Amino acid sequence: MVRNEEFRRLTAAGLRILAVAAAWLVAGRIGLLQQVVVGGAKVAPLWPPTGIALTCLLILGLRVWPGIAIGTLLVIATIGPVNGASVAIAAGNSLAVVCSCLMLRRVGFRIELDRLRDGVALVFLGALAGMLISATVGSLALMLVGSLPASGFCATWSAWWAGDAMGVLVITPLLLAAYTFRRPAAIRPHQWIEPPLLVMVTTAVALAGTRSTLHLLFLVFPLLMWAALRYQLTAAAPCVLAVSVVAVRAAVDDVGPFAGHSTLAVMFTLQALNGAAALTALLLSALIAEQRNTYSRIEQACVALAEVVARLAPGEDAHRRPPAEDAHRRPPAEDEDHPGGR
């Protein structure tokens, strides 16, 4: 019986690791569809596997980290030979996501993202700080094997870091929102229609902004704020994903506001847009969720206090009022002789 239980436990752990590796492989293949050449190396402006991997570690635990390394090697194997640099890149990717998860756990991160501190932690610890490791290890590995010239190290490193960080900022909130979503007890029909409508309108505005030379991309921000105010990450995270995908496609095609600029200028503009959109939606959603939770706790406390007062009030009234039999007693005989009272 003990051996069977141990076998089932190991089998479940192995399946989870393989699932993480498969998710990394699929997401990596999708990310490779939008590559740009920066500093002599090909990088993805938005690297979804980092966001998927961090979500898996936060939900399933750190024991699934081998799936990240396996998935990285599988992605590399689909585009070229696996060598020492590939192993170093796989190690860097795994270490970066594990460190991000450990830092988030250290500060008490909650996957519900219902506090402002959780949004700030995900931005600065999960995305910006943790992904420094993968960018540094990967760029150094490519330079040491001769695939990256030394003159292009800084440009490649910055693009690599930004792509990994954007993967966390865009993908992780979306997956965590989907994982923690709970259907409201009472919801009106129009409330089911509004979130997908917001996503469609945001996508249309982003397409119009990236296919025009009038630089109208800023028009997506009121929509992102409206989605965050109304439905928090449930609607805001898909809107951010739509904006990021449309912007990356426009940057790769060199159209709209990205046309006629150098690769570094395009990458800077693209990452500034993606970062601003993700930060706006994530932090505003977390702030609204925290305020609503505070109001809910206050309401619950008021209800509990009212119940306590209701239970204590009858006893207090009985203690303060004279007994009923005393209230019906006639005044003393001496008061009858003095109708005016004392």
GROMACS .gro file of C-alpha atoms in nm:
model
  342
    1MET     CA    1   0.000   0.000   0.000
    2VAL     CA    2   0.281   0.240   0.090
    3ARG     CA    3   0.467   0.161  -0.233
    4ASN     CA    4   0.154   0.218  -0.439
    5GLU     CA    5   0.096   0.552  -0.271
    6GLU     CA    6   0.457   0.653  -0.334
    7PHE     CA    7   0.432   0.543  -0.697
    8ARG     CA    8   0.117   0.748  -0.750
    9ARG     CA    9   0.277   1.050  -0.590
   10LEU     CA   10   0.588   1.024  -0.811
   11THR     CA   11   0.374   0.967  -1.118
   12ALA     CA   12   0.166   1.277  -1.043
   13ALA     CA   13   0.481   1.483  -0.989
   14GLY     CA   14   0.628   1.358  -1.317
   15LEU     CA   15   0.310   1.438  -1.507
   16ARG     CA   16   0.307   1.790  -1.366
   17ILE     CA   17   0.669   1.841  -1.476
   18LEU     CA   18   0.589   1.713  -1.825
   19ALA     CA   19   0.283   1.940  -1.839
   20VAL     CA   20   0.499   2.243  -1.753
   21ALA     CA   21   0.752   2.139  -2.020
   22ALA     CA   22   0.476   2.100  -2.279
   23ALA     CA   23   0.328   2.439  -2.188
   24TRP     CA   24   0.671   2.602  -2.220
   25LEU     CA   25   0.727   2.435  -2.558
   26VAL     CA   26   0.393   2.547  -2.701
   27ALA     CA   27   0.426   2.900  -2.563
   28GLY     CA   28   0.787   2.917  -2.684
   29ARG     CA   29   0.692   2.821  -3.036
   30ILE     CA   30   0.425   3.091  -3.031
   31GLY     CA   31   0.673   3.347  -2.897
   32LEU     CA   32   0.925   3.261  -3.171
   33LEU     CA   33   0.672   3.368  -3.433
   34GLN     CA   34   0.738   3.731  -3.335
   35GLN     CA   35   1.119   3.761  -3.339
   36VAL     CA   36   1.338   4.061  -3.405
   37VAL     CA   37   1.713   4.081  -3.451
   38VAL     CA   38   1.879   4.296  -3.184
   39GLY     CA   39   2.255   4.321  -3.152
   40GLY     CA   40   2.310   4.026  -3.382
   41ALA     CA   41   2.079   3.785  -3.195
   42LYS     CA   42   1.714   3.696  -3.240
   43VAL     CA   43   1.493   3.781  -2.942
   44ALA     CA   44   1.119   3.786  -2.880
   45PRO     CA   45   0.970   4.119  -2.767
   46LEU     CA   46   0.711   3.924  -2.567
   47TRP     CA   47   0.819   3.585  -2.429
   48PRO     CA   48   0.506   3.407  -2.296
   49PRO     CA   49   0.684   3.102  -2.142
   50THR     CA   50   0.819   3.305  -1.852
   51GLY     CA   51   0.470   3.411  -1.749
   52ILE     CA   52   0.337   3.056  -1.783
   53ALA     CA   53   0.629   2.910  -1.587
   54LEU     CA   54   0.597   3.157  -1.301
   55THR     CA   55   0.224   3.087  -1.278
   56CYS     CA   56   0.292   2.713  -1.263
   57LEU     CA   57   0.544   2.757  -0.983
   58LEU     CA   58   0.308   2.979  -0.784
   59ILE     CA   59   0.021   2.731  -0.817
   60LEU     CA   60   0.190   2.390  -0.833
   61GLY     CA   61   0.499   2.460  -0.624
   62LEU     CA   62   0.872   2.473  -0.687
   63ARG     CA   63   0.900   2.098  -0.750
   64VAL     CA   64   0.793   2.142  -1.113
   65TRP     CA   65   1.096   2.357  -1.200
   66PRO     CA   66   1.262   2.079  -1.410
   67GLY     CA   67   0.979   2.126  -1.659
   68ILE     CA   68   1.112   2.475  -1.732
   69ALA     CA   69   1.458   2.344  -1.822
   70ILE     CA   70   1.315   2.059  -2.029
   71GLY     CA   71   1.081   2.294  -2.212
   72THR     CA   72   1.364   2.537  -2.288
   73LEU     CA   73   1.580   2.263  -2.434
   74LEU     CA   74   1.290   2.139  -2.644
   75VAL     CA   75   1.228   2.487  -2.785
   76ILE     CA   76   1.598   2.527  -2.870
   77ALA     CA   77   1.603   2.182  -3.031
   78THR     CA   78   1.326   2.289  -3.270
   79ILE     CA   79   1.532   2.578  -3.407
   80GLY     CA   80   1.892   2.452  -3.391
   81PRO     CA   81   2.142   2.217  -3.228
   82VAL     CA   82   2.157   2.178  -2.851
   83ASN     CA   83   2.500   2.269  -2.713
   84GLY     CA   84   2.659   2.411  -2.402
   85ALA     CA   85   2.501   2.749  -2.457
   86SER     CA   86   2.160   2.582  -2.476
   87VAL     CA   87   2.213   2.416  -2.139
   88ALA     CA   88   2.323   2.748  -1.990
   89ILE     CA   89   2.016   2.922  -2.131
   90ALA     CA   90   1.791   2.650  -1.989
   91ALA     CA   91   1.959   2.685  -1.650
   92GLY     CA   92   1.924   3.064  -1.661
   93ASN     CA   93   1.555   3.047  -1.748
   94SER     CA   94   1.487   2.799  -1.469
   95LEU     CA   95   1.685   2.994  -1.211
   96ALA     CA   96   1.519   3.323  -1.307
   97VAL     CA   97   1.164   3.193  -1.264
   98VAL     CA   98   1.251   3.005  -0.943
   99CYS     CA   99   1.409   3.318  -0.792
  100SER     CA  100   1.106   3.524  -0.891
  101CYS     CA  101   0.877   3.274  -0.720
  102LEU     CA  102   1.092   3.267  -0.405
  103MET     CA  103   1.101   3.646  -0.384
  104LEU     CA  104   0.725   3.667  -0.424
  105ARG     CA  105   0.672   3.407  -0.153
  106ARG     CA  106   0.912   3.594   0.071
  107VAL     CA  107   0.696   3.907   0.065
  108GLY     CA  108   0.371   3.714   0.117
  109PHE     CA  109   0.244   3.734  -0.241
  110ARG     CA  110  -0.116   3.617  -0.293
  111ILE     CA  111  -0.219   3.472  -0.627
  112GLU     CA  112  -0.557   3.646  -0.605
  113LEU     CA  113  -0.378   3.976  -0.678
  114ASP     CA  114  -0.634   4.154  -0.462
  115ARG     CA  115  -0.388   4.386  -0.288
  116LEU     CA  116  -0.181   4.671  -0.425
  117ARG     CA  117   0.131   4.524  -0.264
  118ASP     CA  118   0.079   4.203  -0.467
  119GLY     CA  119   0.070   4.399  -0.793
  120VAL     CA  120   0.381   4.595  -0.701
  121ALA     CA  121   0.562   4.275  -0.597
  122LEU     CA  122   0.479   4.102  -0.923
  123VAL     CA  123   0.607   4.399  -1.123
  124PHE     CA  124   0.933   4.466  -0.942
  125LEU     CA  125   1.024   4.124  -0.800
  126GLY     CA  126   0.855   3.875  -1.030
  127ALA     CA  127   0.919   4.055  -1.360
  128LEU     CA  128   1.188   4.321  -1.344
  129ALA     CA  129   1.423   4.170  -1.085
  130GLY     CA  130   1.385   3.799  -1.151
  131MET     CA  131   1.427   3.821  -1.528
  132LEU     CA  132   1.767   3.989  -1.490
  133ILE     CA  133   1.906   3.639  -1.436
  134SER     CA  134   1.775   3.483  -1.758
  135ALA     CA  135   1.883   3.780  -1.970
  136THR     CA  136   2.231   3.790  -1.820
  137VAL     CA  137   2.297   3.416  -1.839
  138GLY     CA  138   2.152   3.383  -2.188
  139SER     CA  139   2.339   3.677  -2.337
  140LEU     CA  140   2.668   3.570  -2.179
  141ALA     CA  141   2.623   3.214  -2.306
  142LEU     CA  142   2.566   3.333  -2.662
  143MET     CA  143   2.864   3.566  -2.646
  144LEU     CA  144   3.096   3.298  -2.508
  145VAL     CA  145   3.015   3.052  -2.786
  146GLY     CA  146   3.057   3.321  -3.052
  147SER     CA  147   2.691   3.349  -3.152
  148LEU     CA  148   2.674   3.708  -3.024
  149PRO     CA  149   2.940   3.975  -3.083
  150ALA     CA  150   3.059   4.163  -2.778
  151SER     CA  151   2.942   4.491  -2.931
  152GLY     CA  152   2.585   4.363  -2.935
  153PHE     CA  153   2.576   4.233  -2.579
  154CYS     CA  154   2.405   4.534  -2.419
  155ALA     CA  155   2.137   4.560  -2.687
  156THR     CA  156   2.063   4.188  -2.681
  157TRP     CA  157   2.065   4.179  -2.302
  158SER     CA  158   1.817   4.466  -2.271
  159ALA     CA  159   1.583   4.320  -2.535
  160TRP     CA  160   1.603   3.974  -2.375
  161TRP     CA  161   1.530   4.113  -2.030
  162ALA     CA  162   1.240   4.324  -2.154
  163GLY     CA  163   1.086   4.031  -2.343
  164ASP     CA  164   1.104   3.799  -2.040
  165ALA     CA  165   0.970   4.071  -1.810
  166MET     CA  166   0.681   4.144  -2.046
  167GLY     CA  167   0.597   3.774  -2.047
  168VAL     CA  168   0.549   3.790  -1.672
  169LEU     CA  169   0.361   4.121  -1.673
  170VAL     CA  170   0.122   4.023  -1.952
  171ILE     CA  171   0.072   3.646  -1.912
  172THR     CA  172   0.096   3.581  -1.536
  173PRO     CA  173  -0.191   3.817  -1.432
  174LEU     CA  174  -0.409   3.669  -1.707
  175LEU     CA  175  -0.351   3.310  -1.592
  176LEU     CA  176  -0.387   3.393  -1.224
  177ALA     CA  177  -0.711   3.579  -1.293
  178ALA     CA  178  -0.844   3.276  -1.480
  179TYR     CA  179  -0.733   3.038  -1.203
  180THR     CA  180  -0.886   3.241  -0.919
  181PHE     CA  181  -1.203   3.343  -1.105
  182ARG     CA  182  -1.522   3.271  -0.916
  183ARG     CA  183  -1.861   3.317  -1.077
  184PRO     CA  184  -2.054   3.592  -0.894
  185ALA     CA  185  -2.362   3.479  -0.705
  186ALA     CA  186  -2.586   3.735  -0.873
  187ILE     CA  187  -2.490   3.868  -1.214
  188ARG     CA  188  -2.697   4.047  -1.472
  189PRO     CA  189  -2.696   3.946  -1.839
  190HIS     CA  190  -2.520   4.263  -1.954
  191GLN     CA  191  -2.235   4.192  -1.713
  192TRP     CA  192  -2.147   3.882  -1.917
  193ILE     CA  193  -2.142   4.084  -2.237
  194GLU     CA  194  -1.938   4.383  -2.123
  195PRO     CA  195  -1.597   4.211  -2.061
  196PRO     CA  196  -1.569   4.045  -2.405
  197LEU     CA  197  -1.701   4.364  -2.562
  198LEU     CA  198  -1.427   4.560  -2.388
  199VAL     CA  199  -1.165   4.318  -2.522
  200MET     CA  200  -1.299   4.348  -2.876
  201VAL     CA  201  -1.314   4.728  -2.863
  202THR     CA  202  -0.962   4.746  -2.717
  203THR     CA  203  -0.833   4.519  -2.993
  204ALA     CA  204  -1.001   4.731  -3.259
  205VAL     CA  205  -0.858   5.054  -3.115
  206ALA     CA  206  -0.510   4.898  -3.091
  207LEU     CA  207  -0.531   4.781  -3.453
  208ALA     CA  208  -0.638   5.129  -3.563
  209GLY     CA  209  -0.359   5.289  -3.363
  210THR     CA  210  -0.085   5.059  -3.495
  211ARG     CA  211  -0.196   5.077  -3.857
  212SER     CA  212  -0.213   5.454  -3.862
  213THR     CA  213   0.061   5.716  -3.872
  214LEU     CA  214  -0.131   5.947  -3.636
  215HIS     CA  215   0.011   5.787  -3.319
  216LEU     CA  216  -0.327   5.710  -3.161
  217LEU     CA  217  -0.216   5.416  -2.947
  218PHE     CA  218  -0.274   5.617  -2.630
  219LEU     CA  219  -0.648   5.572  -2.688
  220VAL     CA  220  -0.626   5.219  -2.546
  221PHE     CA  221  -0.550   5.346  -2.196
  222PRO     CA  222  -0.902   5.473  -2.113
  223LEU     CA  223  -1.033   5.131  -2.214
  224LEU     CA  224  -0.776   4.956  -1.995
  225MET     CA  225  -0.869   5.173  -1.699
  226TRP     CA  226  -1.241   5.115  -1.757
  227ALA     CA  227  -1.185   4.738  -1.768
  228ALA     CA  228  -0.980   4.749  -1.447
  229LEU     CA  229  -1.235   4.965  -1.266
  230ARG     CA  230  -1.531   4.751  -1.370
  231TYR     CA  231  -1.398   4.395  -1.363
  232GLN     CA  232  -1.038   4.414  -1.240
  233LEU     CA  233  -0.804   4.157  -1.396
  234THR     CA  234  -1.090   3.947  -1.531
  235ALA     CA  235  -1.132   4.198  -1.814
  236ALA     CA  236  -0.816   4.409  -1.785
  237ALA     CA  237  -0.568   4.121  -1.832
  238PRO     CA  238  -0.718   4.004  -2.166
  239CYS     CA  239  -0.722   4.366  -2.285
  240VAL     CA  240  -0.352   4.402  -2.205
  241LEU     CA  241  -0.276   4.080  -2.390
  242ALA     CA  242  -0.466   4.205  -2.695
  243VAL     CA  243  -0.280   4.538  -2.694
  244SER     CA  244   0.058   4.366  -2.655
  245VAL     CA  245   0.000   4.114  -2.934
  246VAL     CA  246  -0.122   4.382  -3.176
  247ALA     CA  247   0.169   4.612  -3.089
  248VAL     CA  248   0.429   4.337  -3.127
  249ARG     CA  249   0.285   4.241  -3.466
  250ALA     CA  250   0.302   4.604  -3.581
  251ALA     CA  251   0.660   4.637  -3.457
  252VAL     CA  252   0.769   4.322  -3.641
  253ASP     CA  253   0.593   4.441  -3.959
  254ASP     CA  254   0.749   4.788  -3.920
  255VAL     CA  255   0.419   4.972  -3.970
  256GLY     CA  256   0.231   5.256  -3.802
  257PRO     CA  257   0.419   5.436  -3.525
  258PHE     CA  258   0.706   5.185  -3.551
  259ALA     CA  259   0.783   5.256  -3.917
  260GLY     CA  260   1.104   5.430  -4.014
  261HIS     CA  261   1.286   5.381  -3.682
  262SER     CA  262   1.591   5.179  -3.585
  263THR     CA  263   1.550   4.840  -3.422
  264LEU     CA  264   1.652   4.973  -3.082
  265ALA     CA  265   1.407   5.263  -3.108
  266VAL     CA  266   1.129   5.025  -3.207
  267MET     CA  267   1.207   4.791  -2.917
  268PHE     CA  268   1.218   5.079  -2.672
  269THR     CA  269   0.884   5.217  -2.791
  270LEU     CA  270   0.724   4.873  -2.794
  271GLN     CA  271   0.838   4.778  -2.445
  272ALA     CA  272   0.740   5.119  -2.309
  273LEU     CA  273   0.390   5.071  -2.448
  274ASN     CA  274   0.356   4.712  -2.323
  275GLY     CA  275   0.498   4.799  -1.984
  276ALA     CA  276   0.274   5.103  -1.938
  277ALA     CA  277  -0.035   4.905  -2.042
  278ALA     CA  278   0.047   4.614  -1.811
  279LEU     CA  279   0.130   4.839  -1.516
  280THR     CA  280  -0.187   5.045  -1.562
  281ALA     CA  281  -0.414   4.742  -1.571
  282LEU     CA  282  -0.235   4.539  -1.302
  283LEU     CA  283  -0.187   4.807  -1.038
  284LEU     CA  284  -0.528   4.969  -1.088
  285SER     CA  285  -0.700   4.629  -1.074
  286ALA     CA  286  -0.515   4.538  -0.754
  287LEU     CA  287  -0.600   4.874  -0.597
  288ILE     CA  288  -0.972   4.843  -0.677
  289ALA     CA  289  -0.981   4.483  -0.555
  290GLU     CA  290  -0.813   4.584  -0.229
  291GLN     CA  291  -1.064   4.866  -0.173
  292ARG     CA  292  -1.356   4.635  -0.237
  293ASN     CA  293  -1.218   4.378   0.004
  294THR     CA  294  -1.177   4.651   0.266
  295TYR     CA  295  -1.537   4.763   0.220
  296SER     CA  296  -1.654   4.402   0.243
  297ARG     CA  297  -1.464   4.347   0.570
  298ILE     CA  298  -1.605   4.670   0.714
  299GLU     CA  299  -1.955   4.562   0.617
  300GLN     CA  300  -1.906   4.221   0.776
  301ALA     CA  301  -1.772   4.383   1.092
  302CYS     CA  302  -2.075   4.615   1.108
  303VAL     CA  303  -2.312   4.320   1.068
  304ALA     CA  304  -2.133   4.126   1.339
  305LEU     CA  305  -2.138   4.430   1.570
  306ALA     CA  306  -2.510   4.479   1.508
  307GLU     CA  307  -2.576   4.117   1.600
  308VAL     CA  308  -2.376   4.154   1.923
  309VAL     CA  309  -2.567   4.472   2.014
  310ALA     CA  310  -2.897   4.297   1.937
  311ARG     CA  311  -2.809   4.015   2.173
  312LEU     CA  312  -2.690   4.245   2.450
  313ALA     CA  313  -2.963   4.509   2.423
  314PRO     CA  314  -3.248   4.306   2.583
  315GLY     CA  315  -3.033   4.224   2.883
  316GLU     CA  316  -2.924   4.584   2.925
  317ASP     CA  317  -3.285   4.714   2.904
  318ALA     CA  318  -3.401   4.461   3.157
  319HIS     CA  319  -3.121   4.567   3.388
  320ARG     CA  320  -3.194   4.937   3.355
  321ARG     CA  321  -3.577   4.928   3.374
  322PRO     CA  322  -3.752   4.850   3.704
  323PRO     CA  323  -3.938   4.523   3.723
  324ALA     CA  324  -4.290   4.526   3.583
  325GLU     CA  325  -4.446   4.453   3.922
  326ASP     CA  326  -4.268   4.756   4.075
  327ALA     CA  327  -4.386   4.981   3.793
  328HIS     CA  328  -4.755   4.906   3.880
  329ARG     CA  329  -4.718   4.959   4.253
  330ARG     CA  330  -4.908   5.250   4.404
  331PRO     CA  331  -4.704   5.531   4.554
  332PRO     CA  332  -4.648   5.521   4.928
  333ALA     CA  333  -4.925   5.637   5.155
  334GLU     CA  334  -4.735   5.950   5.251
  335ASP     CA  335  -4.732   6.063   4.886
  336GLU     CA  336  -5.113   6.043   4.874
  337ASP     CA  337  -5.131   6.319   5.133
  338HIS     CA  338  -4.918   6.544   4.915
  339PRO     CA  339  -5.063   6.540   4.558
  340GLY     CA  340  -4.803   6.787   4.438
  341GLY     CA  341  -4.524   6.543   4.504
  342ARG     CA  342  -4.196   6.619   4.663
   0.00000   0.00000   0.00000
